[in-house]
Coordinates of C-alpha atoms and ligand atoms in Angstrom, one line a residue:
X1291 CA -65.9 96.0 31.8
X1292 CA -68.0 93.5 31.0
X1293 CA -66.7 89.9 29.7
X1294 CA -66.8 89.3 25.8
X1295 CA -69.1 86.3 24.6
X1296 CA -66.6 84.5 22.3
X1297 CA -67.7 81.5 20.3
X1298 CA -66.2 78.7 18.3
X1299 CA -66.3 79.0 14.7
X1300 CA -68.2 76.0 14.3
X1301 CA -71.4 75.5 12.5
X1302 CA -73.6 76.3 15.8
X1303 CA -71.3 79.5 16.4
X1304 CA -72.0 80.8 13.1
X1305 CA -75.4 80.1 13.1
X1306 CA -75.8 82.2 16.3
X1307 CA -74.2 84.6 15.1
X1308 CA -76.1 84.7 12.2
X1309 CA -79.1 84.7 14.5
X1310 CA -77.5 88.0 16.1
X1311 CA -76.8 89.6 13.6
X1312 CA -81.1 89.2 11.6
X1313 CA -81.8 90.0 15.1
X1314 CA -80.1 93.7 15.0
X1315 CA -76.9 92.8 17.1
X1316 CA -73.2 93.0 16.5
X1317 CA -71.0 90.3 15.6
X1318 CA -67.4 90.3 15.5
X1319 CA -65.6 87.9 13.0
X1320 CA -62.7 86.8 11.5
X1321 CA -61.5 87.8 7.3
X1322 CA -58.6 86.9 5.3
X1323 CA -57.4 90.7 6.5
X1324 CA -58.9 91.7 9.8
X1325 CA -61.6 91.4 11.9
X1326 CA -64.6 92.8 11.1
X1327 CA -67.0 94.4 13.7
X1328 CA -70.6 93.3 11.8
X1329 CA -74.2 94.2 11.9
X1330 CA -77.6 93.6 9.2
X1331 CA -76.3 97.1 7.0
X1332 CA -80.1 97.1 5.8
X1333 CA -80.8 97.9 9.4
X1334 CA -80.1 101.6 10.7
X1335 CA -80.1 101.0 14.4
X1336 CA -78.0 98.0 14.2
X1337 CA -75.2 100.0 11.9
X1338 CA -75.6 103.1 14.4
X1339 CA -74.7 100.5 17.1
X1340 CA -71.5 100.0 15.5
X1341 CA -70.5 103.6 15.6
X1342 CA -71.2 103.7 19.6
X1343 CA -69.6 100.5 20.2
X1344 CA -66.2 102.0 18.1
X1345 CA -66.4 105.4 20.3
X1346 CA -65.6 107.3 17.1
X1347 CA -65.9 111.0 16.9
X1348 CA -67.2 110.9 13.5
X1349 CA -69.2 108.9 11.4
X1350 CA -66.9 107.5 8.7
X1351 CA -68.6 105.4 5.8
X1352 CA -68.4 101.6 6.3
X1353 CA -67.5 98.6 4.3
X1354 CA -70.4 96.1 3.6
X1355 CA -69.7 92.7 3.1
X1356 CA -71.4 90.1 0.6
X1357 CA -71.0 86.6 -0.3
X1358 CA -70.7 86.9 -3.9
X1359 CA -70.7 89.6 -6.9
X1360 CA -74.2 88.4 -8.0
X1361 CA -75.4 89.7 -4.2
X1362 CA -72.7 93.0 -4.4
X1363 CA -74.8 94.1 -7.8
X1364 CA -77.7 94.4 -5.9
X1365 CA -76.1 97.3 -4.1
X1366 CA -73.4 99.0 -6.3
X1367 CA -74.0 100.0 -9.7
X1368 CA -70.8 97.7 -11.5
X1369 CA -69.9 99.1 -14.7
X1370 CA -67.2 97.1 -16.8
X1371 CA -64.0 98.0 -14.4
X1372 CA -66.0 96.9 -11.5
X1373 CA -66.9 93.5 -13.0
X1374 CA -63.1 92.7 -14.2
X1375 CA -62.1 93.3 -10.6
X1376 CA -64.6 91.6 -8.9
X1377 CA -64.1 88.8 -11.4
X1378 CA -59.8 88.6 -10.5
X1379 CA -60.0 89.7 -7.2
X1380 CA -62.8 88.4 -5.5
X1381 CA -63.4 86.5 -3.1
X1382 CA -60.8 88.3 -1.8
X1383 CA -59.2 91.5 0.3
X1384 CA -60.2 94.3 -2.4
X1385 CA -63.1 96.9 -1.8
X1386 CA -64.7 98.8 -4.3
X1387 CA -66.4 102.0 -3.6
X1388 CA -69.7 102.3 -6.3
X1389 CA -72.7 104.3 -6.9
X1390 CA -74.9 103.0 -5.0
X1391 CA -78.0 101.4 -6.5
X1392 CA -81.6 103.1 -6.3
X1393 CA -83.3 99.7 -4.7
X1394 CA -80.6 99.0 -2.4
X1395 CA -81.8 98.6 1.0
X1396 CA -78.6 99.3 2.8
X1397 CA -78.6 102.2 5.2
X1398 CA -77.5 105.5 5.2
X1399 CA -75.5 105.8 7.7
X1400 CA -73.2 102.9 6.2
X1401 CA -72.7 105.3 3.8
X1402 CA -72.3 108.4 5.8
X1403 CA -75.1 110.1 3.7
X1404 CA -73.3 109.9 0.4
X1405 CA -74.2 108.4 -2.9
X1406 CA -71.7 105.7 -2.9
X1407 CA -71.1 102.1 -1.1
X1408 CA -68.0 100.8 -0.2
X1409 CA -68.7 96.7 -1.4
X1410 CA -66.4 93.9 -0.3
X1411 CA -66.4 90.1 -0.8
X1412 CA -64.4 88.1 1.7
X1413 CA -62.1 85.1 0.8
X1414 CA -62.3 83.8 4.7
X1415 CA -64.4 80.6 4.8
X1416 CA -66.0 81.6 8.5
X1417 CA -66.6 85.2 6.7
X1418 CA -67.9 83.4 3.3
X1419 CA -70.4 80.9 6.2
X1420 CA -71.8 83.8 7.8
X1421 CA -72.6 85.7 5.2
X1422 CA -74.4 82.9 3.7
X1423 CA -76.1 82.0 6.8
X1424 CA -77.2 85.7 7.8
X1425 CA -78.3 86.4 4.2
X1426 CA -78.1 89.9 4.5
X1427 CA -75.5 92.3 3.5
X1428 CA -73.3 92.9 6.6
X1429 CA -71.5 96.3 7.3
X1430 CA -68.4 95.8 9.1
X1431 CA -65.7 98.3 10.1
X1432 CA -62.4 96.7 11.4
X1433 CA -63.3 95.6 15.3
X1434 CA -61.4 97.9 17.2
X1435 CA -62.0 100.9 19.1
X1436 CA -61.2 104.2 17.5
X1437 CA -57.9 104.6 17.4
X1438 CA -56.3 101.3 18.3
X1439 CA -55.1 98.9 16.2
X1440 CA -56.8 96.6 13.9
X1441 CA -57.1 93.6 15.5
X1442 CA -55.8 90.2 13.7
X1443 CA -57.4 87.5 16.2
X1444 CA -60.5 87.3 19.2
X1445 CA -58.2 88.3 21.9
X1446 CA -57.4 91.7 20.6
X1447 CA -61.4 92.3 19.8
X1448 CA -62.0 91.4 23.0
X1449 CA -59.9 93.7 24.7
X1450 CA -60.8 95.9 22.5
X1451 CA -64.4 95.5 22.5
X1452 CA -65.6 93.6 25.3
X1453 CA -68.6 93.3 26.0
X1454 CA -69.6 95.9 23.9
X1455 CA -70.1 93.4 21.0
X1456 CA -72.8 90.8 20.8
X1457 CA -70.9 88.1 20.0
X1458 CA -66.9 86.9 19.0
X1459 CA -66.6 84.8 17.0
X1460 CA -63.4 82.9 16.9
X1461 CA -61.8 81.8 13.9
X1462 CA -57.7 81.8 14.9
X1463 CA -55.6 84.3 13.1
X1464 CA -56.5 86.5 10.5
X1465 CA -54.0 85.4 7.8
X1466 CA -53.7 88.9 6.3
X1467 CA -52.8 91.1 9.0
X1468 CA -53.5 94.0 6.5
X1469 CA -57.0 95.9 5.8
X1470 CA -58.1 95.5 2.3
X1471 CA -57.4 97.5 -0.4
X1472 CA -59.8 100.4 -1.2
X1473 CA -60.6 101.2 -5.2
X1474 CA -62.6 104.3 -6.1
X1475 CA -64.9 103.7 -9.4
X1476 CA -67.8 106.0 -8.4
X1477 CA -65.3 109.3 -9.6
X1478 CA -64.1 110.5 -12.8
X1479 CA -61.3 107.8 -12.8
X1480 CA -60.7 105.0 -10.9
X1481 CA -58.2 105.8 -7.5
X1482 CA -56.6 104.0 -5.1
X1483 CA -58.4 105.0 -1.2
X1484 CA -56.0 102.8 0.8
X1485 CA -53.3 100.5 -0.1
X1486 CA -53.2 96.8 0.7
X1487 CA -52.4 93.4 0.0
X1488 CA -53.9 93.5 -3.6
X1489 CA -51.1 95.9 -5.1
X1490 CA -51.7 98.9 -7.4
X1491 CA -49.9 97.0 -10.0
X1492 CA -52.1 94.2 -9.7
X1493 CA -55.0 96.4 -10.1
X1494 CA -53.9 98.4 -13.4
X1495 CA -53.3 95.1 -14.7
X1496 CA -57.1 94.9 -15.0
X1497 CA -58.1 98.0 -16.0
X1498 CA -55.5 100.4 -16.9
X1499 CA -54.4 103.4 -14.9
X1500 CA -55.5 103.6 -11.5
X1501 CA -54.7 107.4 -9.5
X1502 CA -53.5 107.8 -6.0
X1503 CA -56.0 110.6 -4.1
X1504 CA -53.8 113.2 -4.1
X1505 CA -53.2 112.8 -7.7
X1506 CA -57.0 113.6 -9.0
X1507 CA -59.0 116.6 -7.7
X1508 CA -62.1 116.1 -5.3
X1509 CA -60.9 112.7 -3.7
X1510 CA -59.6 112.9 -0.3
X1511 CA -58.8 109.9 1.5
X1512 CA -60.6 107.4 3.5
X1513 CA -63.1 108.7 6.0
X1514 CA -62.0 112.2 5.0
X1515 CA -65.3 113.3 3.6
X1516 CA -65.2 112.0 0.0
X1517 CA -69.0 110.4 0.7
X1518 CA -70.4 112.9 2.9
X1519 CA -73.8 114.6 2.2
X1520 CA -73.8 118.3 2.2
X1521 CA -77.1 119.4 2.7
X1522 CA -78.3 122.3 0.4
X1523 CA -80.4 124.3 2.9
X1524 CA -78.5 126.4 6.0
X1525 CA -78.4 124.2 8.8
X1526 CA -79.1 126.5 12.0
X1527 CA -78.2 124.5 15.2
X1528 CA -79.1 124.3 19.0
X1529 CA -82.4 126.1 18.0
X1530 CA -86.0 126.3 19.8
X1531 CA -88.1 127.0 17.0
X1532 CA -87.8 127.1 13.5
X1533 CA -87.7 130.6 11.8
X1534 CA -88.8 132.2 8.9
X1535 CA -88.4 129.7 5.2
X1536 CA -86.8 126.9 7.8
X1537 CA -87.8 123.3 8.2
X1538 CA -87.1 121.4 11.7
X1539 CA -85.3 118.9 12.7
X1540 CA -86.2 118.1 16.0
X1541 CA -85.0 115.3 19.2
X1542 CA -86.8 114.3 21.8
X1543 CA -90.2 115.1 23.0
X1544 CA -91.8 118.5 23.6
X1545 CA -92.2 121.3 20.5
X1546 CA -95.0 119.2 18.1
X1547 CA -94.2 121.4 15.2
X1548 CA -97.1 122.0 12.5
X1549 CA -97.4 124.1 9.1
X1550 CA -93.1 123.4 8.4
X1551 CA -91.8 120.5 6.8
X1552 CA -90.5 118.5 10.2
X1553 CA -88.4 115.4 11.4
X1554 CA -88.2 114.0 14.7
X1555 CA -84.6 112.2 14.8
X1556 CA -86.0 110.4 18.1
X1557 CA -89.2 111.6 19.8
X1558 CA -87.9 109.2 22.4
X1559 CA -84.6 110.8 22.7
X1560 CA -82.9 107.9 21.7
X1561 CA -79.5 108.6 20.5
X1562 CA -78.6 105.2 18.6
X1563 CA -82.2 105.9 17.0
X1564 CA -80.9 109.7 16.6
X1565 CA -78.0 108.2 14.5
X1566 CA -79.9 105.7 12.6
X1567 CA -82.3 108.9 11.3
X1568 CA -79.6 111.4 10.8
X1569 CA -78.7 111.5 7.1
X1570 CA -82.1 110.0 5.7
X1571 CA -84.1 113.1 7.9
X1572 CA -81.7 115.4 6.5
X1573 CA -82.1 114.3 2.7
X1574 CA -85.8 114.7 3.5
X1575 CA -86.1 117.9 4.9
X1576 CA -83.2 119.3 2.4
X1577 CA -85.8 118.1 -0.7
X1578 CA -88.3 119.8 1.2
X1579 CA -87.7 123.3 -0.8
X1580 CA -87.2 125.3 2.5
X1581 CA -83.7 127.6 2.3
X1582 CA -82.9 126.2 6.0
X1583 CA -83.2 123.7 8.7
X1584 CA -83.4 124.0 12.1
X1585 CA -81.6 122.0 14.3
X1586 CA -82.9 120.8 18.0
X1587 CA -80.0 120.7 20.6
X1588 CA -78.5 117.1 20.4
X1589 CA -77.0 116.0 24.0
X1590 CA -73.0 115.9 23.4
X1591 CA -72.4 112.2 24.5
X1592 CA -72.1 109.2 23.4
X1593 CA -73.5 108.8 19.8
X1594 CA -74.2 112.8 20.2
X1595 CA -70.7 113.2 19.9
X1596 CA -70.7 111.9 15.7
X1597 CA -73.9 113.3 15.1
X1598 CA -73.2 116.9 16.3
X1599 CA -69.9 116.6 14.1
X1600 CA -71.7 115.9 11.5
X1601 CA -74.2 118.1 12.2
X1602 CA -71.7 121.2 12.2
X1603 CA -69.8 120.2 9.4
X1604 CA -73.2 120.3 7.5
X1605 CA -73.7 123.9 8.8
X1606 CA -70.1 125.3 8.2
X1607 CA -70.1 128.2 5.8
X1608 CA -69.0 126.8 2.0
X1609 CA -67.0 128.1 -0.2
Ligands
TXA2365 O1 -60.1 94.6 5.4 C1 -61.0 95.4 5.6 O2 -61.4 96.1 4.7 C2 -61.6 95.3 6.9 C3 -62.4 94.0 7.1 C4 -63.2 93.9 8.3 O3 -63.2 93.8 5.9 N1 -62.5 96.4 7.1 C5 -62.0 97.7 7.3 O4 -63.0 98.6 7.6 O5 -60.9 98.0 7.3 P1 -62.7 100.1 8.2 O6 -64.0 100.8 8.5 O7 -61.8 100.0 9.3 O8 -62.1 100.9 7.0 C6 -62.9 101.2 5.9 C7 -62.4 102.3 5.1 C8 -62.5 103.7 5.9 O9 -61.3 104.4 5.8 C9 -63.6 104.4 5.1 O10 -63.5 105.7 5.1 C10 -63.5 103.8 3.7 O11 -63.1 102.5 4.0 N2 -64.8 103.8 3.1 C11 -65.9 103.1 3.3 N3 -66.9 103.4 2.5 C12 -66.4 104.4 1.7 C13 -67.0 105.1 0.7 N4 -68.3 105.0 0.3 N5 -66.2 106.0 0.0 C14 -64.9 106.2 0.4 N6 -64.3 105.5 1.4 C15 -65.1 104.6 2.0
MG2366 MG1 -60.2 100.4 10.7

């Protein structure tokens, strides 16, 4: 395995990192709760980077991460519940998961495909200095690899991680421990996703009742599919050609195709391209007015893995 680069979290370890991160790299760092495995969230390739570095099966929306509320409204659409939590809670370990806005530059795949964008602003000073210094909203899953533990200091990313992350940097101890905890205000009513140090209590203190998942219809919980985008059109996969009323979605070279709508996820064959592409190709060709979409064969490795999950969720018959 190769070594991790770990940093100081001084002011010319933050600027690099800030530097890595504008440049499309990932940066770990330390928050009040855990550490956060970051990249620009504006930047499709860099948040797809993220996913492959995490080795997870599926893509799961992400938490993006903002200096301040005045930056979060550029991305979530903050109606008055949103605003009296941001105003008591933040900076601080509380998410809130909002429409996301029509101009918001953030990609995608940070939001799985869905309409909504999990928004966070961190307490942490070396958080609050990178943020500032990257000036650009940063997308930031905890910094472990699927399936292990969060991790609370730069050790555990880096055994965790290694050198699959640009850069460490390393501010101590999280003081937290804990992931933040996950509000809902893009449904019906406002629910709790996932508990944490900013209690239930705390939150209905603001703005009235607040429902667990299981308790209102339609939410499931984190990284279940609450987000995900179902595509309209039939998706038909591991195909050569497209057939009759179906637009293509194609990877890799070869078939040009002409007279259907059509997408290349990667004419390269890039898979970490692949991933970046996915969900915008796939609103495309779904707007497209065709009844299906045919699916190139996607390798099953790597970032294929997520994508061809995604891909056959998207094509499993609906009820
Ligand atoms: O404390 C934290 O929140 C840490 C630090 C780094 O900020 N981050 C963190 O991220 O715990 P992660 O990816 O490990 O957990 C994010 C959770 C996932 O369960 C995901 O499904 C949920 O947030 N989530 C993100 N975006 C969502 C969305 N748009 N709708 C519903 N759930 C969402
Ligand atoms: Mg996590």
């Amino acid at each position: 395995m190769v070594a991790a680069n770990i940093a100081a979290a001084d002011e010319k370890g933050i600027s690099e990192a800030a530097r890595i991160l504008r440049a499309g790299g990932l940066v770990a760092f330390p928050t009040e709760t855990v550490y956060g495995l970051g990249a620009d969230a504006r930047n499709g390739n860099a948040v797809a980077r993220i996913f492959e570095a995490k080795q997870r099966p599926q893509f799961n929306p992400l938490i993006v991460h903002l200096p301040d509320v005045a930056a979060a409204r550029l991305h979530g659409v903050f109606d008055d519940g949103a605003e009296k939590l941001a105003a008591a809670f933040w900076p601080g370990p509380l998410t809130l998961v909002l429409t996301r806005t029509a101009s918001t530059p953030i990609s995608n795949l940070a939001s799985a495909g869905g309409e909504t964008i999990a928004l966070r602003v961190p307490g942490h000073s070396v958080a609050q200095a990178l943020l500032v210094a990257a000036a650009c909203p940063v997308a930031a899953p905890s910094a472990n690899r699927s399936g292990r533990v969060s991790p609370t200091n730069a050790a555990h990313v880096a055994a965790s991680l290694g050198g699959r992350v640009d850069l460490i940097l390393d501010g101590g101890a999280c003081p937290g421990g804990l992931e933040s905890t996950i509000i809902d205000l893009a449904g019906e009513c406002p629910a709790l996703l996932r508990p944490g140090l900013i209690t239930r209590d705390a939150v209905e203190e603001q703005i009235g009742p607040v429902v667990l998942p299981d308790e209102r219809a339609g939410v499931r919980a984190p990284g279940m599919l609450p987000s995900h985008y179902a595509p309209e059109a039939r998706l038909r996969l591991d195909a050569d050609a497209p057939g009759e009323g179906e637009a293509w979605l194609g990877f890799g070279g070869g078939l040009a195709m002409t007279g259907v709508p059509s997408r290349n996820l990667s004419p390269s064959g890039d898979l970490v391209e692949a991933a970046a592409n996915l969900f915008a190709m796939l609103h495309d060709l779904d707007s497209s007015g065709m009844s299906g979409i045919a699916v190139a064969p996607i390798p099953e490795e790597g970032l294929g893995i997520p994508i061809n999950d995604r891909l056959r969720r998207a094509a499993a018959p609906r009820d």
